[in-house]
Amino acid sequence: MYYLNAIHSSLRWVLLIILLISIAQAFSGWFGKKEFTPQFRKSVLYTVIITHLQFVLGLVMYFMSGFVDFNMSVSMKNPVTRFFTVEHIAMMVVAIVLITLGSALSKRGKTDEAKYKRVAIFFTLALILILAAIPWPFREALGRNWF
């Protein structure tokens, strides 16, 4: 379980970096009126793949870790257990849905500007949720290691 947690914690940095790159490219394409390129499509695809990989690892940990208590009357009373049982997974699932929707809807955009705009908006909203849902080391009760 320790190794799975280490992989999940380390992969978050890869996800955050590629998500930030995709967002920067999306805003640049949107406001710069650029052509929607196959290279950007690959960047979006890599973001989706890493996001889903991170989700699968998270699901395995969710059901195998000791941080989750499925007795809601008990888990809701403890802030750490509540965070991992309800808050973390709920926000991450919404973020994953936003990333997947942003990617899928960008394919349906009529113009290059619309494609970039959809990725920019959906990925940015997902990034905000992801940053709020990560158990950062500086969060008193929840703090985990940086890696």
mmCIF file with all atom_site columns, C-alpha atoms in Angstrom, residues 46-95:
data_model
loop_
_atom_site.group_PDB
_atom_site.id
_atom_site.type_symbol
_atom_site.label_atom_id
_atom_site.label_alt_id
_atom_site.label_comp_id
_atom_site.label_asym_id
_atom_site.label_entity_id
_atom_site.label_seq_id
_atom_site.pdbx_PDB_ins_code
_atom_site.Cartn_x
_atom_site.Cartn_y
_atom_site.Cartn_z
_atom_site.occupancy
_atom_site.B_iso_or_equiv
_atom_site.pdbx_formal_charge
_atom_site.auth_seq_id
_atom_site.auth_comp_id
_atom_site.auth_asym_id
_atom_site.auth_atom_id
_atom_site.pdbx_PDB_model_num
ATOM 1  C CA . TYR A 1 46 ? -2.069  13.024 -22.373 1.00 0.00 ? 46 TYR A CA 1
ATOM 2  C CA . THR A 1 47 ? -3.812  15.117 -19.731 1.00 0.00 ? 47 THR A CA 1
ATOM 3  C CA . VAL A 1 48 ? -6.906  12.920 -19.942 1.00 0.00 ? 48 VAL A CA 1
ATOM 4  C CA . ILE A 1 49 ? -4.862  9.701  -19.814 1.00 0.00 ? 49 ILE A CA 1
ATOM 5  C CA . ILE A 1 50 ? -2.835  10.770 -16.776 1.00 0.00 ? 50 ILE A CA 1
ATOM 6  C CA . THR A 1 51 ? -5.998  12.002 -15.067 1.00 0.00 ? 51 THR A CA 1
ATOM 7  C CA . HIS A 1 52 ? -7.725  8.667  -15.573 1.00 0.00 ? 52 HIS A CA 1
ATOM 8  C CA . LEU A 1 53 ? -4.646  6.739  -14.479 1.00 0.00 ? 53 LEU A CA 1
ATOM 9  C CA . GLN A 1 54 ? -4.506  8.826  -11.323 1.00 0.00 ? 54 GLN A CA 1
ATOM 10 C CA . PHE A 1 55 ? -8.216  8.135  -10.788 1.00 0.00 ? 55 PHE A CA 1
ATOM 11 C CA . VAL A 1 56 ? -7.765  4.367  -11.068 1.00 0.00 ? 56 VAL A CA 1
ATOM 12 C CA . LEU A 1 57 ? -4.882  4.446  -8.584  1.00 0.00 ? 57 LEU A CA 1
ATOM 13 C CA . GLY A 1 58 ? -6.996  6.608  -6.287  1.00 0.00 ? 58 GLY A CA 1
ATOM 14 C CA . LEU A 1 59 ? -9.920  4.198  -6.471  1.00 0.00 ? 59 LEU A CA 1
ATOM 15 C CA . VAL A 1 60 ? -7.702  1.261  -5.539  1.00 0.00 ? 60 VAL A CA 1
ATOM 16 C CA . MET A 1 61 ? -6.387  3.239  -2.583  1.00 0.00 ? 61 MET A CA 1
ATOM 17 C CA . TYR A 1 62 ? -9.895  4.362  -1.634  1.00 0.00 ? 62 TYR A CA 1
ATOM 18 C CA . PHE A 1 63 ? -11.050 0.798  -1.130  1.00 0.00 ? 63 PHE A CA 1
ATOM 19 C CA . MET A 1 64 ? -7.791  -0.542 0.339   1.00 0.00 ? 64 MET A CA 1
ATOM 20 C CA . SER A 1 65 ? -6.538  2.257  2.596   1.00 0.00 ? 65 SER A CA 1
ATOM 21 C CA . GLY A 1 66 ? -7.273  2.798  6.238   1.00 0.00 ? 66 GLY A CA 1
ATOM 22 C CA . PHE A 1 67 ? -8.214  6.434  5.670   1.00 0.00 ? 67 PHE A CA 1
ATOM 23 C CA . VAL A 1 68 ? -11.709 5.609  4.458   1.00 0.00 ? 68 VAL A CA 1
ATOM 24 C CA . ASP A 1 69 ? -14.526 4.580  6.786   1.00 0.00 ? 69 ASP A CA 1
ATOM 25 C CA . PHE A 1 70 ? -17.737 3.551  5.070   1.00 0.00 ? 70 PHE A CA 1
ATOM 26 C CA . ASN A 1 71 ? -19.706 3.993  8.276   1.00 0.00 ? 71 ASN A CA 1
ATOM 27 C CA . MET A 1 72 ? -20.800 7.554  7.523   1.00 0.00 ? 72 MET A CA 1
ATOM 28 C CA . SER A 1 73 ? -21.964 8.333  11.063  1.00 0.00 ? 73 SER A CA 1
ATOM 29 C CA . VAL A 1 74 ? -18.397 7.678  12.234  1.00 0.00 ? 74 VAL A CA 1
ATOM 30 C CA . SER A 1 75 ? -16.491 9.155  9.295   1.00 0.00 ? 75 SER A CA 1
ATOM 31 C CA . MET A 1 76 ? -18.412 12.444 9.258   1.00 0.00 ? 76 MET A CA 1
ATOM 32 C CA . LYS A 1 77 ? -17.346 13.173 12.845  1.00 0.00 ? 77 LYS A CA 1
ATOM 33 C CA . ASN A 1 78 ? -13.619 12.927 12.111  1.00 0.00 ? 78 ASN A CA 1
ATOM 34 C CA . PRO A 1 79 ? -12.299 15.646 9.737   1.00 0.00 ? 79 PRO A CA 1
ATOM 35 C CA . VAL A 1 80 ? -9.502  13.478 8.328   1.00 0.00 ? 80 VAL A CA 1
ATOM 36 C CA . THR A 1 81 ? -11.718 10.475 7.689   1.00 0.00 ? 81 THR A CA 1
ATOM 37 C CA . ARG A 1 82 ? -14.463 12.711 6.268   1.00 0.00 ? 82 ARG A CA 1
ATOM 38 C CA . PHE A 1 83 ? -11.976 14.331 3.914   1.00 0.00 ? 83 PHE A CA 1
ATOM 39 C CA . PHE A 1 84 ? -10.746 11.039 2.447   1.00 0.00 ? 84 PHE A CA 1
ATOM 40 C CA . THR A 1 85 ? -14.118 9.254  2.544   1.00 0.00 ? 85 THR A CA 1
ATOM 41 C CA . VAL A 1 86 ? -16.246 12.013 1.029   1.00 0.00 ? 86 VAL A CA 1
ATOM 42 C CA . GLU A 1 87 ? -14.604 15.326 0.148   1.00 0.00 ? 87 GLU A CA 1
ATOM 43 C CA . HIS A 1 88 ? -11.420 14.223 -1.632  1.00 0.00 ? 88 HIS A CA 1
ATOM 44 C CA . ILE A 1 89 ? -13.043 11.635 -3.852  1.00 0.00 ? 89 ILE A CA 1
ATOM 45 C CA . ALA A 1 90 ? -16.104 13.785 -4.632  1.00 0.00 ? 90 ALA A CA 1
ATOM 46 C CA . MET A 1 91 ? -14.043 16.779 -5.744  1.00 0.00 ? 91 MET A CA 1
ATOM 47 C CA . MET A 1 92 ? -11.650 14.613 -7.732  1.00 0.00 ? 92 MET A CA 1
ATOM 48 C CA . VAL A 1 93 ? -14.472 12.815 -9.536  1.00 0.00 ? 93 VAL A CA 1
ATOM 49 C CA . VAL A 1 94 ? -16.000 16.161 -10.515 1.00 0.00 ? 94 VAL A CA 1
ATOM 50 C CA . ALA A 1 95 ? -12.567 17.367 -11.693 1.00 0.00 ? 95 ALA A CA 1
#
